[in-house]
PDB file of C-alpha atoms and ligand atoms in Angstrom:
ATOM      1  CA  UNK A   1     -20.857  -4.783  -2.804  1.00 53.00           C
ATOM      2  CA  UNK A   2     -19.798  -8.146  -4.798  1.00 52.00           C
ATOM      3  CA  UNK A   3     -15.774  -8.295  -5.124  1.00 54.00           C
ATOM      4  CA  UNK A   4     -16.763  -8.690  -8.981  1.00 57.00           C
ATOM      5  CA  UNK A   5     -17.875  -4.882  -9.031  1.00 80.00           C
ATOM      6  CA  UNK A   6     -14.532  -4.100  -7.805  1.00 92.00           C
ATOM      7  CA  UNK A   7     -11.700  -2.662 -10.177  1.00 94.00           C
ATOM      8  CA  UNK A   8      -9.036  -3.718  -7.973  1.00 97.00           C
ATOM      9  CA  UNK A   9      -8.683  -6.911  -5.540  1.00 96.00           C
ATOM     10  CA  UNK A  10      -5.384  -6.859  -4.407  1.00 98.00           C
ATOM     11  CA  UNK A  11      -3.700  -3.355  -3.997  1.00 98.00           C
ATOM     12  CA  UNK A  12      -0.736  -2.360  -2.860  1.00 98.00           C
ATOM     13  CA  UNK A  13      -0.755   1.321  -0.894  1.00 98.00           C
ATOM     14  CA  UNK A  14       2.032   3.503  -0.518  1.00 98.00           C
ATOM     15  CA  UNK A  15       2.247   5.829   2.255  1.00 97.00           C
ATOM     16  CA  UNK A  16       4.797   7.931   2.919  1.00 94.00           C
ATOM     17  CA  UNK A  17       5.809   8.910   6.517  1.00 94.00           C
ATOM     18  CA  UNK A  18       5.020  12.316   6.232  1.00 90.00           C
ATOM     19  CA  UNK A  19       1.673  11.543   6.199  1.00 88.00           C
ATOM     20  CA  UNK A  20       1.680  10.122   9.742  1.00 91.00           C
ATOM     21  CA  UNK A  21       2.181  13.318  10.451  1.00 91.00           C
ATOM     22  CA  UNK A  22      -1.069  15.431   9.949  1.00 84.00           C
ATOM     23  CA  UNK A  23      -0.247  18.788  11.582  1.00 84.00           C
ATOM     24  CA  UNK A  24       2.390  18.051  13.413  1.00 84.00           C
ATOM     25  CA  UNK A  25       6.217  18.213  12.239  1.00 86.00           C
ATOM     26  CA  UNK A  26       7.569  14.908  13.532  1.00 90.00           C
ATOM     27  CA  UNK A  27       6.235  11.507  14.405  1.00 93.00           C
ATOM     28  CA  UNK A  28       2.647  10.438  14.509  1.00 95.00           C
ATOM     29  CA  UNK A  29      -0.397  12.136  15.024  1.00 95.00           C
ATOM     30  CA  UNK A  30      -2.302   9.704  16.248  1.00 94.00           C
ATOM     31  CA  UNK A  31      -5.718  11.216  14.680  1.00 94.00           C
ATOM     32  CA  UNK A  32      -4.087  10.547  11.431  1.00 94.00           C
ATOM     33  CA  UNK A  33      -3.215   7.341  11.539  1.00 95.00           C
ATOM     34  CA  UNK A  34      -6.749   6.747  13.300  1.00 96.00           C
ATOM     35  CA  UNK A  35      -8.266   8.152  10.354  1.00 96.00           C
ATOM     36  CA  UNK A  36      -6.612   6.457   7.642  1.00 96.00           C
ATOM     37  CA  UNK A  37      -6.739   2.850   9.619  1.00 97.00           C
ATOM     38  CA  UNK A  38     -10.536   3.220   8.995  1.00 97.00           C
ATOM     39  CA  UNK A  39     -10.542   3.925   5.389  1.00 97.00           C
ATOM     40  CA  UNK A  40      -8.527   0.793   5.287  1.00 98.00           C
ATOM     41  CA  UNK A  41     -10.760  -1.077   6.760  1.00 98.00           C
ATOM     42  CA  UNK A  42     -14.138   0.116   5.165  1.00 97.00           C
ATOM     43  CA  UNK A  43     -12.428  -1.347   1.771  1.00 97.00           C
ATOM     44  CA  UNK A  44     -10.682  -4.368   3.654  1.00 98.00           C
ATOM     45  CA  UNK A  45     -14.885  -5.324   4.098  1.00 97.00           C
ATOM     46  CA  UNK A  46     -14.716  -5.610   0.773  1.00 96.00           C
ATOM     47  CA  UNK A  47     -12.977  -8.577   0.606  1.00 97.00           C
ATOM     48  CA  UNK A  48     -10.135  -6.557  -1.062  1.00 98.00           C
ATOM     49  CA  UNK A  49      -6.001  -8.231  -0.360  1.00 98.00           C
ATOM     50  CA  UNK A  50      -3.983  -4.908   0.988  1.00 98.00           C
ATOM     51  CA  UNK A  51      -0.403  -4.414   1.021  1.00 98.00           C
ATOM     52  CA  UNK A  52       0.934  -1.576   3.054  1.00 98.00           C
ATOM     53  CA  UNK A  53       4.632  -0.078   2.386  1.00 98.00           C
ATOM     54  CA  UNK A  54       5.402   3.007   4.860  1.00 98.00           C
ATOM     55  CA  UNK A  55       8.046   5.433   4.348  1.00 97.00           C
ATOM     56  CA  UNK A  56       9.820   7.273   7.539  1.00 97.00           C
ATOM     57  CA  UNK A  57      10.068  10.349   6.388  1.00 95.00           C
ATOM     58  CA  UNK A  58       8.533  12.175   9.294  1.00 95.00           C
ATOM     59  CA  UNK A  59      11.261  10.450  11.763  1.00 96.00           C
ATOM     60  CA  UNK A  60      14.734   9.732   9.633  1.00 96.00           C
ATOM     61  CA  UNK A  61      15.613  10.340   6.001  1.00 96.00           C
ATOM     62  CA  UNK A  62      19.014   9.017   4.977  1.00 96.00           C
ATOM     63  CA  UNK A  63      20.011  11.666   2.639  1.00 95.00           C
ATOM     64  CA  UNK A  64      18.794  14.650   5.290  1.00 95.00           C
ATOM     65  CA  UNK A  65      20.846  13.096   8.394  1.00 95.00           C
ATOM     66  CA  UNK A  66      23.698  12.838   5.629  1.00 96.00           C
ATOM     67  CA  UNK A  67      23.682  16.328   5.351  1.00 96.00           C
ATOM     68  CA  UNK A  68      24.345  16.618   9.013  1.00 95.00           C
ATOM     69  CA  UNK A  69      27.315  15.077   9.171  1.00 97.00           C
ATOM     70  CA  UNK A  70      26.280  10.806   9.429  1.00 97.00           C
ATOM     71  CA  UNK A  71      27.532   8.469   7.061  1.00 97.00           C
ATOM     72  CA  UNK A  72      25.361   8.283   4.608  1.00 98.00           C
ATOM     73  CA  UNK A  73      24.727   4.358   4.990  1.00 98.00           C
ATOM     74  CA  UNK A  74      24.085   4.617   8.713  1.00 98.00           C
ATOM     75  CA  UNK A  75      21.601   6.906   7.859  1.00 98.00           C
ATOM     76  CA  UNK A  76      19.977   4.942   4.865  1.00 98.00           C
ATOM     77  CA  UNK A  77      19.981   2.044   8.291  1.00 98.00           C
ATOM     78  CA  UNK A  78      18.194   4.778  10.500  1.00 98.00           C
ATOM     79  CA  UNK A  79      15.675   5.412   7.828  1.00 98.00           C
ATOM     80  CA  UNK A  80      14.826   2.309   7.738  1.00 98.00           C
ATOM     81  CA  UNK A  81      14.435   1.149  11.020  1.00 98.00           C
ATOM     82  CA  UNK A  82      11.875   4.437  11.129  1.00 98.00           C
ATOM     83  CA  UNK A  83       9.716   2.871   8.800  1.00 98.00           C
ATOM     84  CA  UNK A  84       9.576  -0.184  10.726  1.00 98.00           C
ATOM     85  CA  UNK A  85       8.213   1.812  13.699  1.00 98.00           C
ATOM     86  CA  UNK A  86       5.650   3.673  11.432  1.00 98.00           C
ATOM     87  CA  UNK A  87       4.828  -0.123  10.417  1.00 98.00           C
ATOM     88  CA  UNK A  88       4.117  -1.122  13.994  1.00 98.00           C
ATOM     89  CA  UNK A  89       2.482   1.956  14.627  1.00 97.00           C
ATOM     90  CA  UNK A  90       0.178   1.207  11.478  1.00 98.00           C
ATOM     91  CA  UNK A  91      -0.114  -2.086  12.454  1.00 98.00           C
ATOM     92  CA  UNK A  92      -1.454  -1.514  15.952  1.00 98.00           C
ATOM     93  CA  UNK A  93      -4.339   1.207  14.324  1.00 98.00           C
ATOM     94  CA  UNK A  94      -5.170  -0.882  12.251  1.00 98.00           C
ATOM     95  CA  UNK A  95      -5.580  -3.962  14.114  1.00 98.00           C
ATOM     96  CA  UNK A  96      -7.877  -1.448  16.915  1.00 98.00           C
ATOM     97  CA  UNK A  97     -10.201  -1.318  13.546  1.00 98.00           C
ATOM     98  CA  UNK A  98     -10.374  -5.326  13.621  1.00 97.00           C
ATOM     99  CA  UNK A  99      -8.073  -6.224  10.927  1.00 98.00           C
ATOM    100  CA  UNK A 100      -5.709  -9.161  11.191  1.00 98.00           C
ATOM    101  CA  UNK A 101      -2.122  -7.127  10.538  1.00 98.00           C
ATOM    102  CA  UNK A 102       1.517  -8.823   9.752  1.00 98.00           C
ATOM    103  CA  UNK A 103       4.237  -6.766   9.633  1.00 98.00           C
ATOM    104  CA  UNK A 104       7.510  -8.181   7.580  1.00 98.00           C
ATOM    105  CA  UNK A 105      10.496  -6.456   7.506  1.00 98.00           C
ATOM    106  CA  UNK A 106      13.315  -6.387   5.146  1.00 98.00           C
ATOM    107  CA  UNK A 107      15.802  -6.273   7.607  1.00 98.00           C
ATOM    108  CA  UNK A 108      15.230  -9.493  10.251  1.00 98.00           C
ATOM    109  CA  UNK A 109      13.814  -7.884  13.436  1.00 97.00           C
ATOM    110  CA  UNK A 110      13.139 -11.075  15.398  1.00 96.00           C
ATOM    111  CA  UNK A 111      11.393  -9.993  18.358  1.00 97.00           C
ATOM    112  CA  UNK A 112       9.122  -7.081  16.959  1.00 97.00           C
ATOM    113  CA  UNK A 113       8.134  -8.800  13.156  1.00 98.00           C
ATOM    114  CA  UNK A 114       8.394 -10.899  10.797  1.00 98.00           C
ATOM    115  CA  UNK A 115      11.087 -11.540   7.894  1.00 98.00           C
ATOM    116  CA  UNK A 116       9.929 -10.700   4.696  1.00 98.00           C
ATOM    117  CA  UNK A 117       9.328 -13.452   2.816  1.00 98.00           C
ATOM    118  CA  UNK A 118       7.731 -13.045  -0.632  1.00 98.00           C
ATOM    119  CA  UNK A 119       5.300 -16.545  -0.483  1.00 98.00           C
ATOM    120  CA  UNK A 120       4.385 -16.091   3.193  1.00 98.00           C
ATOM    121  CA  UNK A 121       3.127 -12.256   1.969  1.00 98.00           C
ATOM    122  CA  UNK A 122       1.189 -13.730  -0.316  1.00 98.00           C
ATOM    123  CA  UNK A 123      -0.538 -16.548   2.039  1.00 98.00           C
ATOM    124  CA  UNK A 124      -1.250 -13.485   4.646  1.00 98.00           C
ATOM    125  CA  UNK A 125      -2.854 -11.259   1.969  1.00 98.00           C
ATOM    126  CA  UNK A 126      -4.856 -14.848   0.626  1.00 97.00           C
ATOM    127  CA  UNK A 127      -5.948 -15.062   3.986  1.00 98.00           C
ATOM    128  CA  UNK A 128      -7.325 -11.275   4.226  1.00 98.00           C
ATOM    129  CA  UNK A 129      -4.700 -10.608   6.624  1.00 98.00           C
ATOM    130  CA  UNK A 130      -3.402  -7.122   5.953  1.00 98.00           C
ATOM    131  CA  UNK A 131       0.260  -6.898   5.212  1.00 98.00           C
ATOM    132  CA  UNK A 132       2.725  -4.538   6.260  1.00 98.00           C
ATOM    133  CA  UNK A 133       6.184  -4.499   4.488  1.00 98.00           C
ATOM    134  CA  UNK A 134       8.441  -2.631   6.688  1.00 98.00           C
ATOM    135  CA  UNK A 135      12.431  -1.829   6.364  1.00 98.00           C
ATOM    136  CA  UNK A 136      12.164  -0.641   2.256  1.00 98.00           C
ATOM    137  CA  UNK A 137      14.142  -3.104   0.294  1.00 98.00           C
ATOM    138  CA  UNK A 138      16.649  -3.591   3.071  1.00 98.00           C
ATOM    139  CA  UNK A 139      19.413  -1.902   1.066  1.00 98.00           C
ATOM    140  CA  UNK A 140      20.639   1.589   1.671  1.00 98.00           C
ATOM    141  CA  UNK A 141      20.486   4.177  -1.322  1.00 97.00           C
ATOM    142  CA  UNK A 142      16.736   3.272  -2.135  1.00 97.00           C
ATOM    143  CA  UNK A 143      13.263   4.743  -0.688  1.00 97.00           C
ATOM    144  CA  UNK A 144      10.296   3.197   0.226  1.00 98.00           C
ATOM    145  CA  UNK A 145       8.834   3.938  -2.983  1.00 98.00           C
ATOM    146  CA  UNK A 146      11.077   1.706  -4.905  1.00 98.00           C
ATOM    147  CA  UNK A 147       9.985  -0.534  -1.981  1.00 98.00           C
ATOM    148  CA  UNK A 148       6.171  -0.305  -2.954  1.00 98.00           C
ATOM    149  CA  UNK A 149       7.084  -1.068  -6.660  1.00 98.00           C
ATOM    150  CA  UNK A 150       9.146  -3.711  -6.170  1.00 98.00           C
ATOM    151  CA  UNK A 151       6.490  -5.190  -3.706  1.00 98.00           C
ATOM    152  CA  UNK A 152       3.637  -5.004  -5.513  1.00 98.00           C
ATOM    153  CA  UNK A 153       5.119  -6.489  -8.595  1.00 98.00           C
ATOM    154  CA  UNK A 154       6.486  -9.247  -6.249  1.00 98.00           C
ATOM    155  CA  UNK A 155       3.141  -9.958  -4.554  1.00 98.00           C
ATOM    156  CA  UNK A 156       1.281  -9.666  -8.247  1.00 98.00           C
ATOM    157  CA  UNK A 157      -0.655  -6.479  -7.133  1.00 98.00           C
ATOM    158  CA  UNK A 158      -3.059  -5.256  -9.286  1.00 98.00           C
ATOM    159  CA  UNK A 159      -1.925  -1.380  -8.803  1.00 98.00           C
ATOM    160  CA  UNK A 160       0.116   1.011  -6.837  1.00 98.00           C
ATOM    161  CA  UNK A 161      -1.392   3.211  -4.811  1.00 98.00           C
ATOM    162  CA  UNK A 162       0.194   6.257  -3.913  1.00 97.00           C
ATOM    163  CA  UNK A 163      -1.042   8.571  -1.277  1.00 96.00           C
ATOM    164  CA  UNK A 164       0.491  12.245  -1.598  1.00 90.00           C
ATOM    165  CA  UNK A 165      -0.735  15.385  -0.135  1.00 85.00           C
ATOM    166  CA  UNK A 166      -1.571  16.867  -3.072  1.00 87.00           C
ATOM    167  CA  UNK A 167      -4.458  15.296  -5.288  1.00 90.00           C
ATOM    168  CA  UNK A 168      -2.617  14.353  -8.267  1.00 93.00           C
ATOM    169  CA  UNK A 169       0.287  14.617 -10.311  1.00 94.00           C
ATOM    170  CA  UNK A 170       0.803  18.201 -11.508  1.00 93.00           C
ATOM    171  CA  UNK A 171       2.477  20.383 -14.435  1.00 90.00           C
ATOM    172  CA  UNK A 172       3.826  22.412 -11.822  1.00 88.00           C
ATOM    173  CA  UNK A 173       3.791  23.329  -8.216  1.00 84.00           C
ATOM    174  CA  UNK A 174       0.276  24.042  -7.755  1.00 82.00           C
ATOM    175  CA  UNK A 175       1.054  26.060  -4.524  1.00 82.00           C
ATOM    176  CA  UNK A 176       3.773  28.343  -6.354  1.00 88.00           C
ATOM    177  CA  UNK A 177       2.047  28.518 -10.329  1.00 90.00           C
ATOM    178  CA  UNK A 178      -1.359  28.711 -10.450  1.00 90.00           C
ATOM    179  CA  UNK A 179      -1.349  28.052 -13.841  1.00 92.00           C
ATOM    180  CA  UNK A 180      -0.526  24.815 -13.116  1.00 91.00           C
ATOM    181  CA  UNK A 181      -2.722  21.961 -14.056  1.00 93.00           C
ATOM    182  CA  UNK A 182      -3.636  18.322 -12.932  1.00 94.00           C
ATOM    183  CA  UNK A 183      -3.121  15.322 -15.630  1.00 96.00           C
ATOM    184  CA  UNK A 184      -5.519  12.086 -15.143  1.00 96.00           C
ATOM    185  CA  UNK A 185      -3.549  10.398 -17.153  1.00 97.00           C
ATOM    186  CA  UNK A 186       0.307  10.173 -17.626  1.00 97.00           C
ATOM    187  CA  UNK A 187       2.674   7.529 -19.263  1.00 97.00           C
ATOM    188  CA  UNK A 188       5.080   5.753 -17.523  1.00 97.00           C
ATOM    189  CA  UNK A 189       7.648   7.838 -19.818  1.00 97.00           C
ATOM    190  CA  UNK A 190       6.129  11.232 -19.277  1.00 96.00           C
ATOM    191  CA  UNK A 191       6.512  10.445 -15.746  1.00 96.00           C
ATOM    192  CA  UNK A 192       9.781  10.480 -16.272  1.00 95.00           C
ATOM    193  CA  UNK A 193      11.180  12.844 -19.422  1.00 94.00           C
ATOM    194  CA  UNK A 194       9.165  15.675 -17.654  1.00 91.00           C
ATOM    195  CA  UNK A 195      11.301  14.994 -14.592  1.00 89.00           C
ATOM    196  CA  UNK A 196       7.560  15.222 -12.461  1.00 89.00           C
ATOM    197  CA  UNK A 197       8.973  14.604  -8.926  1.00 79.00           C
ATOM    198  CA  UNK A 198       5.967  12.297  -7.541  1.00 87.00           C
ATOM    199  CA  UNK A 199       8.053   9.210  -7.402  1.00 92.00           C
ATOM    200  CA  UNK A 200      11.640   8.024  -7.906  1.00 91.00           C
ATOM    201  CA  UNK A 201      12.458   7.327 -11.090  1.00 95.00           C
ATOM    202  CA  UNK A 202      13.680   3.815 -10.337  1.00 96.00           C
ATOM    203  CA  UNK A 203      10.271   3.358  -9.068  1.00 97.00           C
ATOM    204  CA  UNK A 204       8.810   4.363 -11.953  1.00 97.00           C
ATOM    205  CA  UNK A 205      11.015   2.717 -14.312  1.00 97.00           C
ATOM    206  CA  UNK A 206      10.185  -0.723 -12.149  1.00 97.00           C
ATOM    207  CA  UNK A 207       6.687  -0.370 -12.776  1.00 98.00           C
ATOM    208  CA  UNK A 208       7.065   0.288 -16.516  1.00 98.00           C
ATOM    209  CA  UNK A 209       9.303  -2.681 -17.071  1.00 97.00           C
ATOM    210  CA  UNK A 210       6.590  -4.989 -15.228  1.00 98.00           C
ATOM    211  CA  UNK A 211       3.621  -2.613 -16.637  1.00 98.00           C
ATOM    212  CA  UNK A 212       2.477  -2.056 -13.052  1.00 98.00           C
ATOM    213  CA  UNK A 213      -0.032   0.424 -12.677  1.00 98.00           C
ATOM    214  CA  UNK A 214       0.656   3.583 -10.082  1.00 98.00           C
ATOM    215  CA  UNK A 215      -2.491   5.705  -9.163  1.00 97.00           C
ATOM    216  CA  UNK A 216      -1.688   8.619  -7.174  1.00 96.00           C
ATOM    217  CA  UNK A 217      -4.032  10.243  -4.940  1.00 96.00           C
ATOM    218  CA  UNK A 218      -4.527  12.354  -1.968  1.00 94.00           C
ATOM    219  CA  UNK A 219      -5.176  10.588   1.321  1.00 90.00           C
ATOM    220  CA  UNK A 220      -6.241  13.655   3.191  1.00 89.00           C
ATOM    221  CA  UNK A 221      -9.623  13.559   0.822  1.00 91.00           C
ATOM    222  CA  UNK A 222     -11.638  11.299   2.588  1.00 90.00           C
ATOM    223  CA  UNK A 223     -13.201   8.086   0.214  1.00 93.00           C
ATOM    224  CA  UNK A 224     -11.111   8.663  -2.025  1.00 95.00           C
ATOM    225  CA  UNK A 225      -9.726   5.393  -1.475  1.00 96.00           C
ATOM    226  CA  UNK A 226     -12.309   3.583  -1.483  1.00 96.00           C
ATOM    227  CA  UNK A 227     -13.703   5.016  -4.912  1.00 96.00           C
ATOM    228  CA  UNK A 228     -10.411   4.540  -6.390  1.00 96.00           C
ATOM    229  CA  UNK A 229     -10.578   0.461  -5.666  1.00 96.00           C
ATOM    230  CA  UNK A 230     -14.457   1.041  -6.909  1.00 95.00           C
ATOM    231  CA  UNK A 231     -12.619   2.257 -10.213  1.00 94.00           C
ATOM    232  CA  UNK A 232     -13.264   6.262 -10.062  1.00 93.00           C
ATOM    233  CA  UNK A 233     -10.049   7.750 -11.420  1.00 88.00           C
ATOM    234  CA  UNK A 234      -9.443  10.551  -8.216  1.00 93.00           C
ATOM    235  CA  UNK A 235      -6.006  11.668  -8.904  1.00 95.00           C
ATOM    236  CA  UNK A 236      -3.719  11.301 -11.647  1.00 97.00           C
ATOM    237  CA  UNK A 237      -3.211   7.389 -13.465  1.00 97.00           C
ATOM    238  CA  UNK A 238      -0.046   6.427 -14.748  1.00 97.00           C
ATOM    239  CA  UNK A 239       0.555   3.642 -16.939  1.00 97.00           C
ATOM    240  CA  UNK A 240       1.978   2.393 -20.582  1.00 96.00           C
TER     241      UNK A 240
HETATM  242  N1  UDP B   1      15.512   3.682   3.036  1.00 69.67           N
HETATM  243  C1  UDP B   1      16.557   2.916   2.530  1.00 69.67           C
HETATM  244  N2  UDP B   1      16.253   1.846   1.712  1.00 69.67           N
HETATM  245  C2  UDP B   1      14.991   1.519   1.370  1.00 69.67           C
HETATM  246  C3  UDP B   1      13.935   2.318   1.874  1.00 69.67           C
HETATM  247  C4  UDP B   1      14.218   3.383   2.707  1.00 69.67           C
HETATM  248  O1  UDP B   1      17.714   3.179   2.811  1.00 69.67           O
HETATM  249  O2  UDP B   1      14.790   0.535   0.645  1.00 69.67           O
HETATM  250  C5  UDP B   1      15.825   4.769   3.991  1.00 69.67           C
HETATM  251  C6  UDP B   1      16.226   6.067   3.315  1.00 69.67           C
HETATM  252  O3  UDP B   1      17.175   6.705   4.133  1.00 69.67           O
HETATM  253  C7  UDP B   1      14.933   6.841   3.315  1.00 69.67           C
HETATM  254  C8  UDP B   1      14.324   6.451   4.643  1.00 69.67           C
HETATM  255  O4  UDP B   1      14.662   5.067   4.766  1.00 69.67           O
HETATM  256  O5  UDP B   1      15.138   8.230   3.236  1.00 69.67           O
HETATM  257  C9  UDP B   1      12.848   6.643   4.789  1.00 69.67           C
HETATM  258  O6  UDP B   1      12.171   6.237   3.634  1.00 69.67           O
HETATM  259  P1  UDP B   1      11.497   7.284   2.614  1.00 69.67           P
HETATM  260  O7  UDP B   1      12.364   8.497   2.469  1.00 69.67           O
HETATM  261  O8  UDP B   1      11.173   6.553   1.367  1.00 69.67           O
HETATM  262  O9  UDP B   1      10.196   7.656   3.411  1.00 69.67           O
HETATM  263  P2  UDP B   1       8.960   8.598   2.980  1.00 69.67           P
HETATM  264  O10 UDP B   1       9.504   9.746   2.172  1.00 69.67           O
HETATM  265  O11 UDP B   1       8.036   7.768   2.154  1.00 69.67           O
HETATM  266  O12 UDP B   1       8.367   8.996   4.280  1.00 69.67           O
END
């Protein structure tokens, strides 16, 4: 397929820890991460830039270890330096698919990445190499999400891409109401008056001030991906 038939050329995917995870209830399952390294790389073939920002959810949260008695910034620290190990972990399954991977951290990490800098992103992604932006923002009291905003808008993505295990945004649980119902389309401030927990609100709220896109989808449906950069709305759309 022609990059011109594509909806989106440079993307920016968010995935959270948790879905390293699969069945398991910590770490990586390496199955997982085998699988979603090669729906990466079916739409890497075509010819489409990819930004990666991993949460660490399914190692360290900030707020959880809080609760059991660490400082709260330590914490925010530990989370952080969990996503950089999902990002290496990421970056090794990917690169057994073929792919040329940098990872670039927010915090500097010498010997295991690089720094994050905004201009050298945007050379890797030019140059098809797939980029990995580990460590959040660097700043405690934020979450990866606000990381994938705040990247994509940085690296002049085209759309967020946010993989969730459920397929969509939702009126309600879907698992607890089944009355509940799936929107394919949502506003930026709908997002956020109807308090729909899919994303922090500061992410949202970056994304509406910059009119950044955020498509959320479910990773465990396989393609789905790849019809979403195709321009198939899977999932639920959010935008002005
Ligand atoms: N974190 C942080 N600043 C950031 C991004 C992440 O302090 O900019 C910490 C925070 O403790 C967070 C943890 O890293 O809970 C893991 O990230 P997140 O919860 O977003 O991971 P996910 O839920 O996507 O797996």
């Amino acid at each position: 397929m022609a990059i011109d038939s594509i909806k989106y050329k440079r993307i920016l995917l968010k995935l959270s820890g948790e879905a390293l995870m699969g069945s398991e209830d910590y770490g990586i399952d390496p199955q997982v991460i085998n699988r979603i390294s090669e729906e990466i790389a079916q739409v890497h073939a075509l010819g489409i830039e990819i930004g990666i920002v991993i949460g660490g959810g399914n190692i360290f949260r900030g707020a959880g270890l809080s609760e059991s008695g660490i400082d709260r910034v330590t914490g925010d620290h530990m989370g952080m330096l969990a996503t950089v190990m999902n990002s290496l972990a990421l970056q090794n399954a990917l690169e057994n698919q073929g792919m040329k991977v940098r990872v670039m951290s927010a915090i500097q990490i010498h010997e295991v990445c690089e720094d994050y800098i905004r201009r050298r992103a945007i050379r890797h992604l030019a140059k098809g190499n797939v980029t990995v932006f580990a460590a959040g923002i660097g700043n405690p009291f934020f979450t990866t999400d606000s990381a994938a905003s705040l990247r994509a808008i940085e690296i002049n993505a085209d759309v967020v891409l946010k993989a969730t295990k459920v397929d969509g945004i939702y009126s309600a649980d879907p698992v607890k109401d089944p009355s509940a119902f799936k929107y394919d389309h949502l506003t930026y401030d709908e997002v956020i008056e109807r308090k729909l927990a899919v994303m922090d609100t500061a992410a949202v709220v970056l994304c509406r001030d910059r009119k950044m896109p955020i498509q959320i989808f479910n990773m465990g449906k396989e393609n789905a991906l790849m019809e979403i950069v195709k321009g198939a709305n899977i999932g639920t759309i959010v935008t002005a």
